PDB file of C-alpha atoms and ligand atoms in Angstrom:
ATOM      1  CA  UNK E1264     149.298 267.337  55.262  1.00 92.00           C
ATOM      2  CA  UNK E1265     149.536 266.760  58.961  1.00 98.00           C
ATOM      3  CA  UNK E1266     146.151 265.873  60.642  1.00 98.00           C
ATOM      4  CA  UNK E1267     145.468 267.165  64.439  1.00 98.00           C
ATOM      5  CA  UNK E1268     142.515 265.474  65.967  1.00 98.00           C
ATOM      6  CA  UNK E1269     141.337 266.074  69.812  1.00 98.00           C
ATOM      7  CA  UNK E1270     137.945 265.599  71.487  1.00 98.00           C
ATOM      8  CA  UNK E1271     136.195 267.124  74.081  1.00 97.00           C
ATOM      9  CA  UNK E1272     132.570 268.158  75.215  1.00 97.00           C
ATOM     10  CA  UNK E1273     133.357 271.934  75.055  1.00 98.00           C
ATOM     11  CA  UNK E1274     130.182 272.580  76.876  1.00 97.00           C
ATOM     12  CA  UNK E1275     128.927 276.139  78.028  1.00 96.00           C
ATOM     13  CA  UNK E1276     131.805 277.014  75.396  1.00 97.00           C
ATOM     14  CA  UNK E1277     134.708 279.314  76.953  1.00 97.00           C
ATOM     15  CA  UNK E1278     138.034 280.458  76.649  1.00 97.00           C
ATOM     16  CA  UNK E1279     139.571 277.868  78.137  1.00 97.00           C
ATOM     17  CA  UNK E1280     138.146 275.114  75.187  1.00 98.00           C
ATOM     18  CA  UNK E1281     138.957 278.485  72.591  1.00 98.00           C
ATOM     19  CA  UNK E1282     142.719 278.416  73.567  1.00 98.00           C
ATOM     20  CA  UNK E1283     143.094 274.247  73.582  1.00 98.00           C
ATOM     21  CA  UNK E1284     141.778 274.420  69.982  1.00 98.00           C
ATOM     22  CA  UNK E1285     143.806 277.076  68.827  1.00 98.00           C
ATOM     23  CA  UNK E1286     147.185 275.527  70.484  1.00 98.00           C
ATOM     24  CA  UNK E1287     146.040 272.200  69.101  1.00 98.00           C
ATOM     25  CA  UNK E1288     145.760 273.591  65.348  1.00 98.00           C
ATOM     26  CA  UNK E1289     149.544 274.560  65.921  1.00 98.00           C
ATOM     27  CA  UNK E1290     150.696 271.082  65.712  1.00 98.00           C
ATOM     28  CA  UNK E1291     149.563 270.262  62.067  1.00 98.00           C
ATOM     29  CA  UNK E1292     147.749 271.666  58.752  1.00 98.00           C
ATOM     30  CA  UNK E1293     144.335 270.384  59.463  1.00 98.00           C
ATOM     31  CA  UNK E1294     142.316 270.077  62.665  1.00 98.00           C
ATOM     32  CA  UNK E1295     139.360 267.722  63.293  1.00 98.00           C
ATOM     33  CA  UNK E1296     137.687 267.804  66.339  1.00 99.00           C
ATOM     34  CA  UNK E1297     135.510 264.992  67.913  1.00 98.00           C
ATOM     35  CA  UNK E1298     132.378 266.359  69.709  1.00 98.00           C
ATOM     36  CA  UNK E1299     131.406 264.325  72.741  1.00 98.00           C
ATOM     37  CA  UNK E1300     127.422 262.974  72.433  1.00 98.00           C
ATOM     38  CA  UNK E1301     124.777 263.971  74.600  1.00 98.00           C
ATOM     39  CA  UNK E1302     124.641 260.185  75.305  1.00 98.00           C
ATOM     40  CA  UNK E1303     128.276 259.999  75.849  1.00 98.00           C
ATOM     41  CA  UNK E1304     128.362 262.407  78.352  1.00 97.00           C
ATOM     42  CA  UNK E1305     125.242 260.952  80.331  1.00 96.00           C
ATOM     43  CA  UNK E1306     126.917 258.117  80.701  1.00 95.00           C
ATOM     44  CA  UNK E1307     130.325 259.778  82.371  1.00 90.00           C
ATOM     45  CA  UNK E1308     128.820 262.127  84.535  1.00 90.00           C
ATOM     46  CA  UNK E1309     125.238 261.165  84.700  1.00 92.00           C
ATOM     47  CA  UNK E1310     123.798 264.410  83.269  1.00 92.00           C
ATOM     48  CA  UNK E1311     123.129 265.789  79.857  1.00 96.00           C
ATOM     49  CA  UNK E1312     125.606 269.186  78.582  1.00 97.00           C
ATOM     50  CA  UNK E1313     123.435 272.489  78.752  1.00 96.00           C
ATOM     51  CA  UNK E1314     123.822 272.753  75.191  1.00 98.00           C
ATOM     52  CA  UNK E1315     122.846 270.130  72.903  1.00 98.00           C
ATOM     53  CA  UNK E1316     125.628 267.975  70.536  1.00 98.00           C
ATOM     54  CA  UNK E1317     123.961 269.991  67.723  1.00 98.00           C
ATOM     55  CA  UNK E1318     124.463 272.782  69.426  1.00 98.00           C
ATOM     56  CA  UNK E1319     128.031 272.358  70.368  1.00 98.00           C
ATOM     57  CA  UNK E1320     129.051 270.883  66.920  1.00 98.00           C
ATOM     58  CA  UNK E1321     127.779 274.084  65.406  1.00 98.00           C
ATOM     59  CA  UNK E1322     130.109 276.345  67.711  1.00 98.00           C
ATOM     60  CA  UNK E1323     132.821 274.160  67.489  1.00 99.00           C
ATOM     61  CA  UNK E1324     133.097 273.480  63.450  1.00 98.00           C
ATOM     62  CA  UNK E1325     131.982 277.493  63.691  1.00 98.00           C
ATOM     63  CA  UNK E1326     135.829 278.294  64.401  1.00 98.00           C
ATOM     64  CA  UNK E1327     138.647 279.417  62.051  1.00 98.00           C
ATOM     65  CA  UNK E1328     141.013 276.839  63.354  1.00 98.00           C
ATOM     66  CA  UNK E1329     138.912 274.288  62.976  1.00 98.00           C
ATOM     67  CA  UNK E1330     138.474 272.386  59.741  1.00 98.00           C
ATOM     68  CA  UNK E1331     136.171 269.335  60.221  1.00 98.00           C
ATOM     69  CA  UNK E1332     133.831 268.059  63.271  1.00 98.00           C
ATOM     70  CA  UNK E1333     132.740 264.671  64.043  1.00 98.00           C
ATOM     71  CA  UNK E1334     130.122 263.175  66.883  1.00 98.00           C
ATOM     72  CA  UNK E1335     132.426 260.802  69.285  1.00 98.00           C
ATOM     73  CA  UNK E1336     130.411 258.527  70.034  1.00 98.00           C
ATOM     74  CA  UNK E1337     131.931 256.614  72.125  1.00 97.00           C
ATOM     75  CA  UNK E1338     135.238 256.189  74.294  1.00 94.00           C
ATOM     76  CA  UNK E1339     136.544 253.225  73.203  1.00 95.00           C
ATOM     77  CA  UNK E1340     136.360 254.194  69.748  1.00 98.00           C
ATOM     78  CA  UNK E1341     139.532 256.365  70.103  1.00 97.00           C
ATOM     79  CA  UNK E1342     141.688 254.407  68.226  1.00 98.00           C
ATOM     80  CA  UNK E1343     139.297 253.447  65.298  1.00 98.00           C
ATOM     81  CA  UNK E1344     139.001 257.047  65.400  1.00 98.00           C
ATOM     82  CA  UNK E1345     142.172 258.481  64.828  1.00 98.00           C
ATOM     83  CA  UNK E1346     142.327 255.835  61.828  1.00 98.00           C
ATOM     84  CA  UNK E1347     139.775 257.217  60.086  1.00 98.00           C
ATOM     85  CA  UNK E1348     140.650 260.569  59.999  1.00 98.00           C
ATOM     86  CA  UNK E1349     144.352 260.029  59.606  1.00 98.00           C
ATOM     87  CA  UNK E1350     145.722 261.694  62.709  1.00 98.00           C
ATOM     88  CA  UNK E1351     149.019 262.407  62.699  1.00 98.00           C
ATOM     89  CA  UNK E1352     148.603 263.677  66.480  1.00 98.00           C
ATOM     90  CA  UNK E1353     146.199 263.424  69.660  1.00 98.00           C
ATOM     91  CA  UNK E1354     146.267 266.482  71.776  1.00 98.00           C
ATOM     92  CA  UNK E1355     144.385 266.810  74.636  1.00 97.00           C
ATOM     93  CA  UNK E1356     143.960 269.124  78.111  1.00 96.00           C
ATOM     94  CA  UNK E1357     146.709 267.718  80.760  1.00 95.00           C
ATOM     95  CA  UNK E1358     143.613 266.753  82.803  1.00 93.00           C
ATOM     96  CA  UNK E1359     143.957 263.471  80.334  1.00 94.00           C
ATOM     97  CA  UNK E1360     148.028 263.423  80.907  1.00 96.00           C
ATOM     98  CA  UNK E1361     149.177 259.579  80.143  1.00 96.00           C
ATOM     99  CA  UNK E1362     145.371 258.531  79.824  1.00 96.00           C
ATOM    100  CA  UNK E1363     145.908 258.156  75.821  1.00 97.00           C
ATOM    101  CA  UNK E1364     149.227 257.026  75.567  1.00 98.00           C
ATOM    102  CA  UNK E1365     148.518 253.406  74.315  1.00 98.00           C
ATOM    103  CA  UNK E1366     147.890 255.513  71.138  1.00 98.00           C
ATOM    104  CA  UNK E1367     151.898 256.329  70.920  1.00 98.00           C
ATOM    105  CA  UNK E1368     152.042 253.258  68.389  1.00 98.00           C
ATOM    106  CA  UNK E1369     149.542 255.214  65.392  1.00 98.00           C
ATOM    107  CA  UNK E1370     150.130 258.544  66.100  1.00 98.00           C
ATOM    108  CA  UNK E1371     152.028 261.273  68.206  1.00 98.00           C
ATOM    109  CA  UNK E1372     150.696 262.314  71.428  1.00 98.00           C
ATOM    110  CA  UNK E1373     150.938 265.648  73.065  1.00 98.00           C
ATOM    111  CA  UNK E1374     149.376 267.016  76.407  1.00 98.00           C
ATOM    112  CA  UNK E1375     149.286 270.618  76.982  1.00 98.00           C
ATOM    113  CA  UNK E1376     148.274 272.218  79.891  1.00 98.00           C
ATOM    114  CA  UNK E1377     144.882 273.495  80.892  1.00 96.00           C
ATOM    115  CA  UNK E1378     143.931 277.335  80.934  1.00 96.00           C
ATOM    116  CA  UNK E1379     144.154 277.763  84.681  1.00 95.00           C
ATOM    117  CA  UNK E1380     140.923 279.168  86.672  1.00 91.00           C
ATOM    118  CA  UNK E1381     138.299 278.130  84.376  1.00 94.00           C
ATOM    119  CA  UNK E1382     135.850 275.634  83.711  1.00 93.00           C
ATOM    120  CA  UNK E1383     132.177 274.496  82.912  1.00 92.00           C
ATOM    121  CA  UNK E1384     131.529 273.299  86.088  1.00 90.00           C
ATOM    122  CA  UNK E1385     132.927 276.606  88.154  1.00 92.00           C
ATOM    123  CA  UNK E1386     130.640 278.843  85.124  1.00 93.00           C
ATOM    124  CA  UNK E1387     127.617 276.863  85.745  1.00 92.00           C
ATOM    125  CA  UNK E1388     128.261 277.347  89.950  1.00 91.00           C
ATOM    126  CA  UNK E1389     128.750 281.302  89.275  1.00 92.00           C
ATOM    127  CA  UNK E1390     125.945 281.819  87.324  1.00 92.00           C
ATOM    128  CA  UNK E1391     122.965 279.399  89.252  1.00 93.00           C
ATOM    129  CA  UNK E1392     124.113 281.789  92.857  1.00 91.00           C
ATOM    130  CA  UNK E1393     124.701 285.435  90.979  1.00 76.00           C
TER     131      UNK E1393
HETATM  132  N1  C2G I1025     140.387 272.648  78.613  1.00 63.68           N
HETATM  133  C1  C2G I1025     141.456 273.504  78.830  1.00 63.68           C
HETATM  134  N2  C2G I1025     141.367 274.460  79.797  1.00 63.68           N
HETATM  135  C2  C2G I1025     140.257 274.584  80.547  1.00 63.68           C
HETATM  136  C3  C2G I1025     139.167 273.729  80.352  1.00 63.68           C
HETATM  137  C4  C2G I1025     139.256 272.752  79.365  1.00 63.68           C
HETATM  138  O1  C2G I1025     142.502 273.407  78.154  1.00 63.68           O
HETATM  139  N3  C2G I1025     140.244 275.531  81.501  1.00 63.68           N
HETATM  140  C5  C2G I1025     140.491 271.588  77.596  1.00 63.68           C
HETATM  141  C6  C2G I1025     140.426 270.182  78.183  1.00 63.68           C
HETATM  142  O2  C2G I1025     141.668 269.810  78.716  1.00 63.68           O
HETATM  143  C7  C2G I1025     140.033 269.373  76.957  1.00 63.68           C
HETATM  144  C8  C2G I1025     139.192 270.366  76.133  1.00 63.68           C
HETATM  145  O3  C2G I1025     139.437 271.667  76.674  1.00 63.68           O
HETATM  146  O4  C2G I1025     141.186 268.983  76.217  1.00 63.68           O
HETATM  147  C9  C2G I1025     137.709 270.040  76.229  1.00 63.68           C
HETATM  148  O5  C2G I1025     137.357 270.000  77.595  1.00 63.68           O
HETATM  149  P1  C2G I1025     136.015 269.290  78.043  1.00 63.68           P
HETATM  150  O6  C2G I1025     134.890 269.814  77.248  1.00 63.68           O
HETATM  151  O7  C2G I1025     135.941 269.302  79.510  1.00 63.68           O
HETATM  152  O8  C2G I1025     136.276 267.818  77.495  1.00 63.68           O
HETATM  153  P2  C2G I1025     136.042 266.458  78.223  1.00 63.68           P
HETATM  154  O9  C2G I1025     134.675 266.391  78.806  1.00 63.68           O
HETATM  155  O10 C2G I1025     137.229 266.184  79.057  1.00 63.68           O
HETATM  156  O11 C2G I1025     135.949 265.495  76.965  1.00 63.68           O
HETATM  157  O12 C2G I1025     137.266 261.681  74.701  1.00 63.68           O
HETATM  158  C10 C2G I1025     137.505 262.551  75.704  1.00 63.68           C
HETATM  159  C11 C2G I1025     136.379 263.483  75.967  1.00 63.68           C
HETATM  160  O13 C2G I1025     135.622 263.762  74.847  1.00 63.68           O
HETATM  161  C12 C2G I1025     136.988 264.720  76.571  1.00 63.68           C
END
């Protein structure tokens, strides 16, 4: 079988993470998805998600196309991570276009582009001034 892995944080969960998961799932038989940590996430953008990893690895591993979840832990663990899980192909948002591509040598690498006109950030902004 052909293994699909991608990551993300899929905070505030929305459409936008919905359609990335369900285009990635097109490219093999299995998906596994890598759930950025809390800790993870402090560290990039010096905040904590609004939902909890718990939280976010129960909505993600919650959806049809997906068939396993895993904590990613850290960034520089990509490669060791697409090892262990056998990943025939990385997909991620064009937001990371060329960012992975020292990966080309293990597995395939595809970009796809971003749902247009929404993100966490831009929810969080509506809904703290409506
Ligand atoms: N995404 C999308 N369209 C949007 C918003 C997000 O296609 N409107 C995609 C992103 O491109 C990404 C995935 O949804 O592939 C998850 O997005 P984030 O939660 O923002 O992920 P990020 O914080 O970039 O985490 O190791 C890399 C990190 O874990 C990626």
């Amino acid at each position: 079988p052909r293994t699909v892995l991608t990551f993300g944080t899929f905070d505030v969960f929305h459409v936008g993470h919905l359609r990335i998961v369900q285009r990635a799932a097109e490219y093999g038989d299995r998906l596994v998805v890598g759930v950025s940590a809390d800790a993870l996430n402090f560290k990039k953008k010096s905040r904590y998600p609004v939902f909890s990893e718990d939280e976010r690895l129960a909505i993600v591993s919650a959806l049809k196309p997906v068939d396993e979840v895993f904590l990613e832990e850290s960034l520089e663990l990509k490669r060791d991570y697409l090892l262990k899980h056998q990943a025939d192909v990385l997909v991620m948002g064009d937001d990371w276009a060329g960012r992975f591509d020292e990966f080309k040598d293990i597995c395939e690498v595809v970009y796809l582009p971003r749902t247009p006109a929404i993100s966490t950030t831009a929810l969080i902004e509506k809904i703290s001034t409506t």
